[in-house]
GROMACS .gro file of C-alpha atoms in nm:
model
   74
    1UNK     CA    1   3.920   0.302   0.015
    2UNK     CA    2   3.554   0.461   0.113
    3UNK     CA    3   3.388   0.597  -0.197
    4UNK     CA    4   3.251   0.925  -0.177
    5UNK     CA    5   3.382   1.028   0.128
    6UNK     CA    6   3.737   1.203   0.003
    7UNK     CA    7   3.950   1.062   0.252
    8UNK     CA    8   4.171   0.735   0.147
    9UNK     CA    9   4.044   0.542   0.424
   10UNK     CA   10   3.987   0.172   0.415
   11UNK     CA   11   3.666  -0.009   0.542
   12UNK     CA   12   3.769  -0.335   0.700
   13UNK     CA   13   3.524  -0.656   0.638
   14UNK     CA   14   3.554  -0.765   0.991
   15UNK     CA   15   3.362  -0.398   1.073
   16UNK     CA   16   3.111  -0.524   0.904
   17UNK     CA   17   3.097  -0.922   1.049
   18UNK     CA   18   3.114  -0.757   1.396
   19UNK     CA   19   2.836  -0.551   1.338
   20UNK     CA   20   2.580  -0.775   1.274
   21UNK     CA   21   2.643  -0.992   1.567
   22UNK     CA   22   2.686  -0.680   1.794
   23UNK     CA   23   2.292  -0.586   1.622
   24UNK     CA   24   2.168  -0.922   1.697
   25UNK     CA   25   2.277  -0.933   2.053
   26UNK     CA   26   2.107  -0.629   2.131
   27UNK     CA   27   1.773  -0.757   1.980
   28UNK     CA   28   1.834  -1.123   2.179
   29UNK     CA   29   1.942  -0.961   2.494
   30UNK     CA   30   1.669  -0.707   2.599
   31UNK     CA   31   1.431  -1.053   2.482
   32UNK     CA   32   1.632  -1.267   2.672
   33UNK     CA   33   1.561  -1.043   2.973
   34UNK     CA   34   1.193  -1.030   2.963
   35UNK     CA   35   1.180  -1.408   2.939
   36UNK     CA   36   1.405  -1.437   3.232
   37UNK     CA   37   1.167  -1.243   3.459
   38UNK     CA   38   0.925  -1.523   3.440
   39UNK     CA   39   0.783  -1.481   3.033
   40UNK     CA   40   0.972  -1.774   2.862
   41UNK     CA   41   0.789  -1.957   2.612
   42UNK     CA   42   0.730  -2.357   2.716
   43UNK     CA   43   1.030  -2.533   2.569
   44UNK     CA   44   1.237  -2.828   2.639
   45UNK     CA   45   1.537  -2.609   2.841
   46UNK     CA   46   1.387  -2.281   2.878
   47UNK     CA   47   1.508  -2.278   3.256
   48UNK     CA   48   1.867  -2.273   3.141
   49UNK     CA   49   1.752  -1.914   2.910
   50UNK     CA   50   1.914  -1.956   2.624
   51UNK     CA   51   1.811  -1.655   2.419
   52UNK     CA   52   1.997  -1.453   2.714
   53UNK     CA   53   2.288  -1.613   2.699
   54UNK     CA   54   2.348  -1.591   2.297
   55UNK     CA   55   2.208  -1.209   2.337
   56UNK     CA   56   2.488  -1.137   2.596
   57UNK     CA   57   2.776  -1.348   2.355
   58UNK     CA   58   2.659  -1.191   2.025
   59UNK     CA   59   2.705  -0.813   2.214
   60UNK     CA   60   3.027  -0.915   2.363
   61UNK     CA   61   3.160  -1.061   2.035
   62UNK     CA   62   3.027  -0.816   1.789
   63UNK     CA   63   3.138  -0.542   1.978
   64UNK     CA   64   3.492  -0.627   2.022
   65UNK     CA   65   3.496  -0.682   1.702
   66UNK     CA   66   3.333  -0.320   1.594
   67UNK     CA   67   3.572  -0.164   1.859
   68UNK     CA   68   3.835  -0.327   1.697
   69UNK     CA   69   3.827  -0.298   1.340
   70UNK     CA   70   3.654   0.020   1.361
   71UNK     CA   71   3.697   0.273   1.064
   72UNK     CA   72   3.922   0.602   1.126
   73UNK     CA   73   4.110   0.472   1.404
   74UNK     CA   74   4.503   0.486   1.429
   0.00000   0.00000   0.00000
Protein backbone atom coordinates (compact mmCIF):
# COMPACT_ATOMS: atom_id res chain seq x y z
CA UNK A 1 0.00 0.00 0.00
CA UNK A 2 1.35 3.81 -0.75
CA UNK A 3 1.75 5.67 2.50
CA UNK A 4 0.35 8.94 2.68
CA UNK A 5 -1.52 8.98 -0.25
CA UNK A 6 -5.15 7.54 1.14
CA UNK A 7 -5.80 5.25 -1.52
CA UNK A 8 -4.94 1.31 -0.87
CA UNK A 9 -2.87 1.13 -3.82
CA UNK A 10 0.18 -1.03 -4.14
CA UNK A 11 3.63 0.13 -5.55
CA UNK A 12 5.12 -2.73 -7.50
CA UNK A 13 9.17 -3.24 -7.20
CA UNK A 14 9.48 -3.90 -10.84
CA UNK A 15 8.14 0.08 -11.22
CA UNK A 16 10.91 0.86 -9.65
CA UNK A 17 13.75 -1.67 -11.52
CA UNK A 18 12.21 -0.35 -14.79
CA UNK A 19 12.71 3.03 -13.95
CA UNK A 20 16.15 3.25 -13.52
CA UNK A 21 17.05 1.55 -16.69
CA UNK A 22 14.37 3.60 -18.60
CA UNK A 23 16.56 6.93 -16.74
CA UNK A 24 19.77 5.56 -17.83
CA UNK A 25 18.84 5.02 -21.39
CA UNK A 26 17.81 8.40 -21.81
CA UNK A 27 21.14 9.78 -20.41
CA UNK A 28 23.19 6.98 -22.80
CA UNK A 29 21.07 7.60 -25.77
CA UNK A 30 21.08 11.41 -26.49
CA UNK A 31 25.29 10.62 -25.68
CA UNK A 32 25.29 7.87 -27.83
CA UNK A 33 23.97 10.19 -30.56
CA UNK A 34 26.45 12.90 -30.40
CA UNK A 35 29.26 10.36 -30.58
CA UNK A 36 27.70 8.80 -33.56
CA UNK A 37 27.81 12.05 -35.56
CA UNK A 38 31.50 11.83 -35.65
CA UNK A 39 32.48 12.79 -31.54
CA UNK A 40 33.37 9.26 -30.19
CA UNK A 41 36.13 9.08 -27.88
CA UNK A 42 39.32 6.83 -29.35
CA UNK A 43 38.59 3.34 -28.13
CA UNK A 44 39.21 -0.13 -29.17
CA UNK A 45 35.40 -0.59 -30.99
CA UNK A 46 34.08 2.79 -30.96
CA UNK A 47 32.96 2.27 -34.74
CA UNK A 48 30.50 -0.37 -33.64
CA UNK A 49 28.90 2.74 -30.93
CA UNK A 50 28.27 1.04 -28.15
CA UNK A 51 26.98 3.68 -25.77
CA UNK A 52 24.04 4.00 -28.50
CA UNK A 53 23.17 0.80 -28.58
CA UNK A 54 22.87 0.16 -24.56
CA UNK A 55 21.09 3.85 -24.52
CA UNK A 56 18.45 2.56 -27.05
CA UNK A 57 18.11 -1.18 -24.93
CA UNK A 58 18.04 0.46 -21.46
CA UNK A 59 14.89 2.92 -22.92
CA UNK A 60 13.27 0.02 -24.56
CA UNK A 61 13.61 -2.21 -21.48
CA UNK A 62 12.97 0.21 -18.75
CA UNK A 63 10.10 1.48 -20.34
CA UNK A 64 8.21 -1.60 -20.92
CA UNK A 65 8.80 -2.30 -17.80
CA UNK A 66 7.43 1.28 -16.30
CA UNK A 67 4.46 0.88 -18.80
CA UNK A 68 3.91 -2.27 -17.40
CA UNK A 69 4.01 -2.33 -13.82
CA UNK A 70 2.92 1.13 -13.65
CA UNK A 71 1.03 2.31 -10.43
CA UNK A 72 -2.94 3.03 -10.71
CA UNK A 73 -3.51 1.02 -13.65
CA UNK A 74 -6.37 -1.67 -13.93
Amino acid sequence: MAEGTGRKERLSIWFFVGLLPLLYGLILLPYGIYEAMGHEAPTTLHQLHPTLWWGLLLLIFGAFYVIRFRPGKG
